[in-house]
Structures are given as structure tokens and as C-alpha cells.
Tab-separated table of C-alpha atoms in Angstrom:
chain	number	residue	atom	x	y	z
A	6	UNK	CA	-16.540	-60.013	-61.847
A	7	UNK	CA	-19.439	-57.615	-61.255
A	8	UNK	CA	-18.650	-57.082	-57.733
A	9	UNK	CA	-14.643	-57.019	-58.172
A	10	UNK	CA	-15.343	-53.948	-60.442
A	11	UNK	CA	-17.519	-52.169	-57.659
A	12	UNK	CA	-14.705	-52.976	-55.141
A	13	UNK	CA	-12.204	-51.466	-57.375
A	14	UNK	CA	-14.473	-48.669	-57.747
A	15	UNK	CA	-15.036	-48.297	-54.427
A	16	UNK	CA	-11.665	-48.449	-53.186
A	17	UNK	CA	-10.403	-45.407	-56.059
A	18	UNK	CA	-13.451	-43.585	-54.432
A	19	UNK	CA	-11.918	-43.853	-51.058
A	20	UNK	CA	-8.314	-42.677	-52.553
A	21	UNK	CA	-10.357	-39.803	-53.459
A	22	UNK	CA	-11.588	-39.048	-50.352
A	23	UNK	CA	-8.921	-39.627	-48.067
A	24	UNK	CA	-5.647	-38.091	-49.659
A	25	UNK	CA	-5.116	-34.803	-49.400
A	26	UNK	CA	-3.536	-32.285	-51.562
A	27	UNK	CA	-0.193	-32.373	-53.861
A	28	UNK	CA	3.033	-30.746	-52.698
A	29	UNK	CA	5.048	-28.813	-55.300
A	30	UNK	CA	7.255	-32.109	-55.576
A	31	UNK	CA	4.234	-33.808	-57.044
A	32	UNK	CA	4.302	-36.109	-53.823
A	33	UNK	CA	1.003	-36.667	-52.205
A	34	UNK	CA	0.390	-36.010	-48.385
A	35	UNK	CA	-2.256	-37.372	-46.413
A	36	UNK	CA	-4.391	-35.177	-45.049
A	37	UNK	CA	-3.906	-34.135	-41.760
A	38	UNK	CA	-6.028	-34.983	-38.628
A	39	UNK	CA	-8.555	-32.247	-37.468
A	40	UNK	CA	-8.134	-33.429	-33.481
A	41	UNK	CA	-11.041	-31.004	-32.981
A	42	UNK	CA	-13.212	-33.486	-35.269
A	43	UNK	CA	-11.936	-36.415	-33.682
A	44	UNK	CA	-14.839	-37.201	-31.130
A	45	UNK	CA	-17.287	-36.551	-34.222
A	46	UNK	CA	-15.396	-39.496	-36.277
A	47	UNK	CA	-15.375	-41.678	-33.099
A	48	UNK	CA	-19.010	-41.266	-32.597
A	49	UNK	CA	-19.866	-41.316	-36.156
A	50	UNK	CA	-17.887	-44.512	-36.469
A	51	UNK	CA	-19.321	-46.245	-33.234
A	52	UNK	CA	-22.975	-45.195	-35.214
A	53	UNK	CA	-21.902	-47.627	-38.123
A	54	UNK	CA	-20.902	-50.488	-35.671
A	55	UNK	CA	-24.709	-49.986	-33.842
A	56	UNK	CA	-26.076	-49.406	-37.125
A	57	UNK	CA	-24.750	-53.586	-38.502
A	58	UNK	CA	-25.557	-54.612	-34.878
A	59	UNK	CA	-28.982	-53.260	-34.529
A	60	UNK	CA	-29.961	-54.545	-38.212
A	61	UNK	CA	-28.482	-58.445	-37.260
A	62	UNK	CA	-30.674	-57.818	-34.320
A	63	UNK	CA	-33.293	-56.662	-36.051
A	64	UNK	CA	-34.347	-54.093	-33.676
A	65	UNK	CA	-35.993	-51.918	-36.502
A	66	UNK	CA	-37.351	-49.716	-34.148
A	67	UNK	CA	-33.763	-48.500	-32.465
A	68	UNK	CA	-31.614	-49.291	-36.057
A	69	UNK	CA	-34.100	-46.439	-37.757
A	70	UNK	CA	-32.973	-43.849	-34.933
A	71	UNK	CA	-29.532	-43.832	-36.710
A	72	UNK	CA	-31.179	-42.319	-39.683
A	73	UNK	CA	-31.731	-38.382	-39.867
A	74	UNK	CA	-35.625	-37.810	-40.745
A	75	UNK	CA	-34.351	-36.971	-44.930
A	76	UNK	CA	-31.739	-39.667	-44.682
A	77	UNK	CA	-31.557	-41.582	-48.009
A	78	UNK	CA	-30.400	-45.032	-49.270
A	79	UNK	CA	-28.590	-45.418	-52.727
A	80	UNK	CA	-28.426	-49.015	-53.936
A	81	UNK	CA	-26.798	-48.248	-57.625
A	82	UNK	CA	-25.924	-51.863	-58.713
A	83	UNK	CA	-29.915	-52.889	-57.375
A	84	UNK	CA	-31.799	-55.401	-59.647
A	85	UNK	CA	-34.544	-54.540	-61.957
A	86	UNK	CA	-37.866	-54.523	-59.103
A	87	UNK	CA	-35.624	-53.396	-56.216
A	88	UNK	CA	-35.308	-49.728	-55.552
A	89	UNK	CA	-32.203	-48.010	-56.371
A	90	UNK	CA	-32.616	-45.012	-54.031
A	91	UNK	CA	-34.946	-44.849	-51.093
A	92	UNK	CA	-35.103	-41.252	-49.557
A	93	UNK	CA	-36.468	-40.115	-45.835
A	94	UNK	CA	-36.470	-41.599	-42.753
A	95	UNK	CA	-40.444	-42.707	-43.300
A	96	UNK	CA	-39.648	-44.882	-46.568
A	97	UNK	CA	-36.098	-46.332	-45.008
A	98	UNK	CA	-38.631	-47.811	-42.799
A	99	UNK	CA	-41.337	-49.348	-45.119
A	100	UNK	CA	-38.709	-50.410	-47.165
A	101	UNK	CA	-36.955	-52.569	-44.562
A	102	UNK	CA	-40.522	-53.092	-42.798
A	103	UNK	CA	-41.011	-57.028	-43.931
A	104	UNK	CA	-37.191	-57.622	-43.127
A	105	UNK	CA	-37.821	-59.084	-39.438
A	106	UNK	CA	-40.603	-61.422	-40.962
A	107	UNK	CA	-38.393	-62.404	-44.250
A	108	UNK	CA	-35.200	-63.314	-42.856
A	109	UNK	CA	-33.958	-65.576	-40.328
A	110	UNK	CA	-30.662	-65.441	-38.944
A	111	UNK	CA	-28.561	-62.290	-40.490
A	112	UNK	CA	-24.847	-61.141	-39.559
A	113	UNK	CA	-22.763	-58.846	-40.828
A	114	UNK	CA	-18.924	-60.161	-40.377
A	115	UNK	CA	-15.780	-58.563	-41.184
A	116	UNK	CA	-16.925	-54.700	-41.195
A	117	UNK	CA	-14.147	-52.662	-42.148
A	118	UNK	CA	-14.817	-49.037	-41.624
A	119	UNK	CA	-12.359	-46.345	-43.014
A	120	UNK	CA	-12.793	-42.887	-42.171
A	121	UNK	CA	-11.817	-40.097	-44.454
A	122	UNK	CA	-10.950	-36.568	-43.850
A	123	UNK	CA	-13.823	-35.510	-43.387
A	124	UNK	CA	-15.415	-36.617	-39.841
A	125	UNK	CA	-18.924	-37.589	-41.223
A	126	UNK	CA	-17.949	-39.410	-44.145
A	127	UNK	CA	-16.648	-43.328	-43.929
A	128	UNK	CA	-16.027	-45.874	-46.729
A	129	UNK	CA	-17.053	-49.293	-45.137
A	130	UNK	CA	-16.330	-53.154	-46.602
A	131	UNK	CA	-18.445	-56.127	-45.450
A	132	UNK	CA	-20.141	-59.465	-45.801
A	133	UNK	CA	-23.734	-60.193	-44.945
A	134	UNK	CA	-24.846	-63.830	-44.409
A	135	UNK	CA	-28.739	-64.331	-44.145
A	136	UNK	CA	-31.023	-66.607	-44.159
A	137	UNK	CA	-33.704	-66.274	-46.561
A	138	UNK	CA	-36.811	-67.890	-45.361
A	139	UNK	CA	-39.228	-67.110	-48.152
A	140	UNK	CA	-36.810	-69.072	-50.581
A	141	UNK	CA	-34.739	-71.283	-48.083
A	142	UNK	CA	-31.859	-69.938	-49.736
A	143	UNK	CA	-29.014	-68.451	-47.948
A	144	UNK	CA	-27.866	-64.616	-49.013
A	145	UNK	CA	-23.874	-64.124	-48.716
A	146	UNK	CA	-23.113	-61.438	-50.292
A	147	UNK	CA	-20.154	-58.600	-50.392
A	148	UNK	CA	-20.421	-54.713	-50.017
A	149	UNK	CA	-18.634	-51.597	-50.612
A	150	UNK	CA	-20.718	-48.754	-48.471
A	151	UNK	CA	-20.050	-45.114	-48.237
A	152	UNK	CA	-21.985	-43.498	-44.899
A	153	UNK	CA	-22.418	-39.968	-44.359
A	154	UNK	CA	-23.689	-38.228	-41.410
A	155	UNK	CA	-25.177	-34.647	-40.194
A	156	UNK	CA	-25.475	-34.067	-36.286
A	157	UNK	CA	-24.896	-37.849	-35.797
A	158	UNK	CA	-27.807	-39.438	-37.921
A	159	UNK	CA	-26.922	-41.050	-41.507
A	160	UNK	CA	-27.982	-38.653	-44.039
A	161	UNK	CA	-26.589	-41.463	-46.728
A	162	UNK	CA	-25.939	-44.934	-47.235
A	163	UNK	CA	-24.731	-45.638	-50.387
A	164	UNK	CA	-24.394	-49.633	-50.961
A	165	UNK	CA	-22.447	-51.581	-53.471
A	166	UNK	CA	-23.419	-54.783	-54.150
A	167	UNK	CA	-23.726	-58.071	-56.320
A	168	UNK	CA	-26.694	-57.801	-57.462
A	169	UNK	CA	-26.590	-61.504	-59.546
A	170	UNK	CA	-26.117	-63.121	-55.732
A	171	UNK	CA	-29.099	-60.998	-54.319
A	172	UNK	CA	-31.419	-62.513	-56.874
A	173	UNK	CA	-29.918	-65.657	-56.587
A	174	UNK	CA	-31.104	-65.786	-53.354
A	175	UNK	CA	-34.456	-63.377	-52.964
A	176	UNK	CA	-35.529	-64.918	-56.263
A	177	UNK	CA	-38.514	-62.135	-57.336
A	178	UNK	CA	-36.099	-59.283	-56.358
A	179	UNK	CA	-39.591	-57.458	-55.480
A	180	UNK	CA	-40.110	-59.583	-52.999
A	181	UNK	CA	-38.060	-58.294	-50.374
A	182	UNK	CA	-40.268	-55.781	-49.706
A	183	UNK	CA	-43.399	-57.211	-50.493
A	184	UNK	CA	-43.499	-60.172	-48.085
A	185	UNK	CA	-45.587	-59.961	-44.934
């Protein structure tokens, strides 16, 4: 229920950001392409496809390239002991620093991207599967993601989530970053 609300959400959100402005017949036009800003949204959008690859492949060391050095992560729906917001390029990468050593395998199917008017902003839909080792659990969960970029780095991740199947699986919701 929790998550079908953040979908909903999610998807008004990306009404919001993709339709443009009212005509005087009260008729609503989409925007209309910015060709000029077209190579930025295809590189932008080829970013978010390296970004789920390079995470499933957990190839920290590339994935945190993607980020600008005062990129942030919002998780709003996160558990009580999980961070809701983690901010710079330095604390994307403690945060996610156990994550090689705490899950085993880990894709990301289905990734819908949607790109909105404006070239560095993109609504995204997805489903992780992962393997939890600490808890031999498995983590199958479904997200609503908005992405933002500056000069090709993510300056945000926002990420929707359910947070009742995250501690399903993680158990202590703490523990994600805490294991070594």
C-alpha cells in the first residue's frame, strides 16, 4: 500500500515536470524539445544506465565518478536507523562503503527512465533484487527515483522506496552500513 502511494506520488511528480504550459483553450501541450539539449539528455540518460550497471557490478570505485563532489542522496520513505539524506560525494561513499562485502548477487531489472523537459532532470522506475548475505534474506524491492545532474555528475538522487520490505530483509536497518 505504502509503496503504491509513493508510485502514485511519483508518477503526479513526473506530470509536473514534464507538461508544459496551458493554452488559452485550457488544453495542455507538452513541452517542446530543446534539440540543442538533446546530446545533454542522451548523455545524462546513458549516466543512469552506467550508474544501475556499475552498482550491480559493484565497481564502487567507477559508480562514485557519476556523482558530482556535493552530490546528495534523499531516501524520504528510509526506516528509523537508515539515513534519509546523505550529502557529498565523500559520505555517498562511506555510506555505500560495506555494500560490496554485504551483498551478494544484486540487479537492477526493468529500469524505466523518463526524461523531462529539462535535460538534467529524469524520473526513473525500477526493481532491485539482492542478495542479503548478513541475513540470508533476499531484498526485492520497487523504486520511484528522480536524478538530477550538473555538467554530467548526479547532483541528486532522490529514492522512493518500501521501506517495510527493506527491513524485512536488512533486519537492523543500521546495519547496512555498519557491516564490515
Amino acid at each position: 500500500m505504502l509503496m503504491q502511494k509513493v508510485l502514485i506520488g511519483a508518477t503526479l511528480m513526473l506530470s509536473l515536470l514534464t507538461i508544459g504550459p496551458q493554452t488559452q483553450a485550457g488544453i495542455t501541450n507538452m513541452a517542446t524539445v530543446n534539440t540543442e539539449a538533446e546530446p545533454i539528455r542522451q548523455k545524462n540518460e546513458q549516466t543512469i544506465r552506467t550508474y544501475f550497471q556499475l552498482l550491480s557490478q559493484k565497481r564502487m570505485n567507477e559508480w562514485l565518478q557519476l556523482w558530482a563532489d556535493d552530490g546528495v542522496q534523499d531516501m524520504p520513505y528510509s526506516p528509523a536507523g537508515f539515513p534519509k539524506r546523505v550529502e557529498g560525494k565523500a559520505a555517498v561513499a562511506k555510506h555505500y562503503s560495506s555494500l560490496p562485502t554485504s551483498v551478494g548477487r544484486m540487479v537492477f531489472p526493468d529500469l524505466k527512465i523518463y526524461p523531462t523537459t529539462d535535460p538534467n532532470t529524469f524520473f526513473v522506475e525500477f526493481r532491485g533484487e539482492i542478495e542479503v548475505l548478513a541475513t540470508k534474506k533476499p531484498y526485492n524491492n520497487t523504486y520511484g527515483g528522480l536524478f538530477k545532474f550538473r555538467d554530467g555528475k548526479v547532483i541528486l538522487f532522490r529514492e522512493y522506496y518500501d521501506p517495510i520490505v527493506f527491513i524485512e530483509a536488512w533486519g537492523n536497518p543500521s546495519g547496512f552500513t555498519q557491516q564490515k
